[in-house]
Short mmCIF file of C-alpha atoms in Angstrom, two decimals:
data_model
loop_
_atom_site.label_atom_id
_atom_site.label_comp_id
_atom_site.label_asym_id
_atom_site.label_seq_id
_atom_site.Cartn_x
_atom_site.Cartn_y
_atom_site.Cartn_z
CA UNK A 1 -7.71 -13.31 4.59
CA UNK A 2 -8.13 -11.28 7.76
CA UNK A 3 -7.11 -12.97 10.96
CA UNK A 4 -8.16 -12.64 14.56
CA UNK A 5 -5.11 -10.53 15.43
CA UNK A 6 -5.14 -7.97 12.62
CA UNK A 7 -7.55 -5.36 14.08
CA UNK A 8 -6.37 -1.93 13.03
CA UNK A 9 -9.09 0.10 14.70
CA UNK A 10 -11.11 -0.24 17.81
CA UNK A 11 -13.87 2.14 18.98
CA UNK A 12 -15.24 1.53 22.52
CA UNK A 13 -18.42 3.20 23.80
CA UNK A 14 -17.55 6.57 22.34
CA UNK A 15 -19.70 9.67 22.96
CA UNK A 16 -19.47 13.17 21.77
CA UNK A 17 -20.88 16.41 23.11
CA UNK A 18 -20.59 19.90 21.74
CA UNK A 19 -21.19 21.91 24.91
CA UNK A 20 -24.32 20.41 26.41
CA UNK A 21 -25.50 19.09 23.02
CA UNK A 22 -25.27 15.30 22.65
CA UNK A 23 -24.11 14.21 19.17
CA UNK A 24 -24.03 10.47 19.75
CA UNK A 25 -23.18 7.97 22.55
CA UNK A 26 -22.25 4.30 23.12
CA UNK A 27 -20.66 3.89 19.64
CA UNK A 28 -18.51 0.80 19.42
CA UNK A 29 -17.03 -0.89 16.35
CA UNK A 30 -13.85 -2.39 15.03
CA UNK A 31 -12.04 -2.73 11.72
CA UNK A 32 -9.63 -5.39 10.46
CA UNK A 33 -7.00 -5.23 7.77
CA UNK A 34 -8.57 -5.14 4.32
CA UNK A 35 -12.06 -4.41 5.52
CA UNK A 36 -14.38 -1.60 4.39
CA UNK A 37 -16.65 0.01 7.02
CA UNK A 38 -19.35 2.26 5.66
CA UNK A 39 -20.64 4.87 8.07
CA UNK A 40 -24.25 5.81 7.36
CA UNK A 41 -26.80 8.17 8.84
CA UNK A 42 -28.91 11.24 8.04
CA UNK A 43 -27.46 14.69 7.80
CA UNK A 44 -26.53 15.83 11.34
CA UNK A 45 -26.29 12.28 12.74
CA UNK A 46 -22.63 12.77 13.59
CA UNK A 47 -20.97 10.72 10.80
CA UNK A 48 -18.21 13.24 10.03
CA UNK A 49 -17.59 13.83 13.73
CA UNK A 50 -17.31 10.10 14.37
CA UNK A 51 -14.90 9.57 11.51
CA UNK A 52 -12.63 12.48 12.72
CA UNK A 53 -12.56 10.85 16.17
CA UNK A 54 -11.63 7.53 14.58
CA UNK A 55 -8.86 9.27 12.72
CA UNK A 56 -7.52 11.08 15.73
CA UNK A 57 -8.52 14.50 14.35
CA UNK A 58 -10.98 15.07 17.24
CA UNK A 59 -11.36 13.75 20.80
CA UNK A 60 -14.35 11.87 22.06
CA UNK A 61 -16.13 13.16 25.16
CA UNK A 62 -16.22 9.67 26.51
CA UNK A 63 -14.99 6.28 25.50
CA UNK A 64 -11.80 5.21 23.78
CA UNK A 65 -10.35 4.90 20.24
CA UNK A 66 -7.24 2.80 19.48
CA UNK A 67 -5.46 2.81 16.16
CA UNK A 68 -2.97 -0.05 15.85
CA UNK A 69 -0.99 1.69 13.16
CA UNK A 70 1.63 4.45 13.09
CA UNK A 71 0.34 7.87 12.08
CA UNK A 72 2.29 7.88 8.84
CA UNK A 73 0.27 4.80 7.58
CA UNK A 74 -3.05 6.48 8.03
CA UNK A 75 -4.59 8.92 5.41
CA UNK A 76 -7.69 11.07 5.55
CA UNK A 77 -9.65 12.26 2.46
CA UNK A 78 -12.64 14.54 2.97
CA UNK A 79 -14.90 16.62 0.78
CA UNK A 80 -12.71 19.70 1.66
CA UNK A 81 -9.45 19.30 -0.31
CA UNK A 82 -7.30 21.81 1.66
CA UNK A 83 -5.34 22.67 -1.51
CA UNK A 84 -2.99 25.58 -1.59
CA UNK A 85 -4.54 27.49 -4.51
CA UNK A 86 -1.50 29.52 -5.37
CA UNK A 87 0.71 26.43 -5.74
CA UNK A 88 0.84 24.15 -8.72
CA UNK A 89 -0.47 20.57 -8.56
CA UNK A 90 3.14 19.22 -8.43
CA UNK A 91 4.10 21.78 -5.75
CA UNK A 92 1.13 20.82 -3.65
CA UNK A 93 2.09 17.08 -3.78
CA UNK A 94 5.74 17.89 -3.02
CA UNK A 95 4.72 19.96 -0.01
CA UNK A 96 2.36 17.27 1.32
CA UNK A 97 5.02 14.65 0.89
CA UNK A 98 7.39 16.72 2.97
CA UNK A 99 4.81 16.90 5.77
CA UNK A 100 4.96 13.10 5.95
CA UNK A 101 8.73 13.06 5.87
CA UNK A 102 8.81 11.78 2.30
CA UNK A 103 11.04 12.92 -0.52
CA UNK A 104 9.53 11.61 -3.74
CA UNK A 105 11.53 11.98 -6.93
CA UNK A 106 10.18 14.07 -9.85
CA UNK A 107 9.42 10.75 -11.64
CA UNK A 108 7.44 9.53 -8.65
CA UNK A 109 5.42 12.71 -8.50
CA UNK A 110 4.74 12.53 -12.23
CA UNK A 111 3.63 8.90 -11.88
CA UNK A 112 1.09 9.81 -9.18
CA UNK A 113 -0.24 12.77 -11.24
CA UNK A 114 -0.53 10.43 -14.20
CA UNK A 115 -2.45 8.03 -12.16
CA UNK A 116 -5.13 10.52 -11.25
CA UNK A 117 -5.27 12.03 -14.76
CA UNK A 118 -3.50 15.35 -13.85
CA UNK A 119 -0.11 14.94 -15.47
CA UNK A 120 -0.89 17.55 -18.12
CA UNK A 121 -2.01 19.96 -15.41
CA UNK A 122 1.03 19.38 -13.23
CA UNK A 123 2.22 23.01 -13.53
CA UNK A 124 -1.26 24.62 -13.32
CA UNK A 125 -2.18 26.33 -10.12
CA UNK A 126 -4.65 24.37 -8.04
CA UNK A 127 -6.84 27.41 -7.51
CA UNK A 128 -8.07 27.11 -11.03
CA UNK A 129 -8.99 23.43 -10.79
CA UNK A 130 -12.53 22.13 -11.10
CA UNK A 131 -14.03 20.29 -8.12
CA UNK A 132 -13.23 16.98 -9.74
CA UNK A 133 -9.62 17.97 -10.51
CA UNK A 134 -9.07 19.22 -6.97
CA UNK A 135 -10.39 16.02 -5.44
CA UNK A 136 -8.18 13.93 -7.79
CA UNK A 137 -5.18 15.89 -6.62
CA UNK A 138 -6.23 15.27 -3.06
CA UNK A 139 -6.41 11.57 -3.88
CA UNK A 140 -2.89 11.71 -5.32
CA UNK A 141 -1.72 12.82 -1.90
CA UNK A 142 -3.16 9.60 -0.43
CA UNK A 143 -1.24 7.59 -2.99
CA UNK A 144 1.99 9.16 -1.93
CA UNK A 145 1.51 8.13 1.72
CA UNK A 146 0.87 4.44 0.67
CA UNK A 147 -1.49 3.99 3.69
CA UNK A 148 -2.67 0.94 5.53
CA UNK A 149 -5.82 2.70 6.64
CA UNK A 150 -7.81 5.34 4.80
CA UNK A 151 -10.66 7.53 6.16
CA UNK A 152 -13.00 8.81 3.40
CA UNK A 153 -15.48 11.53 4.47
CA UNK A 154 -17.89 11.92 1.57
CA UNK A 155 -15.04 12.24 -0.91
CA UNK A 156 -17.39 11.85 -3.91
CA UNK A 157 -19.44 14.99 -3.12
CA UNK A 158 -19.68 17.16 -6.21
CA UNK A 159 -17.41 14.90 -8.33
CA UNK A 160 -18.02 14.42 -12.07
CA UNK A 161 -18.77 10.97 -13.35
CA UNK A 162 -15.16 10.33 -14.37
CA UNK A 163 -13.70 11.33 -11.04
CA UNK A 164 -16.29 9.38 -9.15
CA UNK A 165 -15.60 6.22 -11.21
CA UNK A 166 -11.86 6.76 -10.58
CA UNK A 167 -12.46 7.11 -6.82
CA UNK A 168 -14.51 3.81 -6.67
CA UNK A 169 -11.90 1.98 -8.69
CA UNK A 170 -9.20 3.01 -6.20
CA UNK A 171 -11.32 1.92 -3.31
CA UNK A 172 -11.58 -1.54 -4.82
CA UNK A 173 -7.87 -1.62 -5.53
CA UNK A 174 -7.00 -0.55 -1.96
CA UNK A 175 -9.26 -3.30 -0.58
CA UNK A 176 -7.56 -5.88 -2.80
CA UNK A 177 -4.23 -4.69 -1.44
CA UNK A 178 -5.31 -5.23 2.18
CA UNK A 179 -5.85 -1.56 3.00
CA UNK A 180 -8.61 -0.85 5.46
CA UNK A 181 -11.16 1.80 4.72
CA UNK A 182 -13.67 3.77 6.82
CA UNK A 183 -16.02 5.51 4.37
CA UNK A 184 -18.88 7.96 4.52
CA UNK A 185 -20.51 7.83 1.12
CA UNK A 186 -22.78 10.42 -0.50
CA UNK A 187 -24.09 7.65 -2.79
CA UNK A 188 -25.11 5.09 -0.15
CA UNK A 189 -27.46 3.01 -2.42
CA UNK A 190 -24.64 2.40 -4.95
CA UNK A 191 -21.75 2.09 -2.55
CA UNK A 192 -23.08 -0.23 0.15
CA UNK A 193 -22.24 -3.20 -2.05
CA UNK A 194 -18.52 -2.26 -1.86
CA UNK A 195 -18.51 -2.44 1.98
CA UNK A 196 -18.03 -5.41 4.39
CA UNK A 197 -19.73 -3.67 7.32
CA UNK A 198 -22.16 -0.81 7.86
CA UNK A 199 -22.46 1.34 11.01
CA UNK A 200 -25.60 3.50 10.91
CA UNK A 201 -26.13 6.34 13.36
CA UNK A 202 -29.67 7.42 14.19
CA UNK A 203 -31.28 9.02 17.28
CA UNK A 204 -27.86 9.79 18.78
CA UNK A 205 -26.74 6.12 18.89
CA UNK A 206 -25.84 3.17 16.76
CA UNK A 207 -29.03 2.05 14.92
CA UNK A 208 -27.36 -0.71 12.94
CA UNK A 209 -23.94 -2.38 13.01
CA UNK A 210 -23.46 -5.48 10.96
CA UNK A 211 -22.83 -7.04 7.52
CA UNK A 212 -23.33 -4.74 4.61
CA UNK A 213 -25.27 -7.51 2.85
CA UNK A 214 -27.97 -7.31 5.58
CA UNK A 215 -28.32 -3.52 5.46
CA UNK A 216 -31.18 -2.07 3.52
CA UNK A 217 -29.96 1.24 2.23
CA UNK A 218 -33.40 2.10 0.83
CA UNK A 219 -35.53 1.62 3.93
CA UNK A 220 -34.79 5.15 5.21
CA UNK A 221 -33.51 3.70 8.40
CA UNK A 222 -31.10 6.63 8.80
#
């Protein structure tokens, strides 16, 4: 159960401009341990920008974001995989682990690759991977970090049925382990049931922020 003192993320009256163009303003929300926050909105509403600000990958033009976790306990998974195409799947994982100061054993790397269904492709170069395989390798990187907070920016975009099912299973597993998730979904109608809270951006501000059970994903609100 989440308690009153286990908030991992606070966003207070954030705004973002690109030059003179306002993306959004007065965005506030919070996230506790083990909760799933689904960020919704039409294309161009600023969802990805907001999540990058939450994750510390971009700065707000106004307002404040506080993460109550060390950087090494935070992971980010987007629709861009940032693979090194000339490196094998195992080499990509080993490199990423080193960036986090981790030194996984060969058995640990193999276990993670097995978990995402890529063990047989461990020595294949990532540049030859399908979209689904590439995103599963990106997901393996998240497993290595063992995060307490995961940011997901439309990670299901372009995934095959198998890979999308695996992604959803892992989101459920993370939630059961008490991991917090901020999630932009490309399949809002199906995925809203997996969230605790929805924050919907429309008309450059928060149009809805509340329980996922009260959010109508089909009303074209955003």
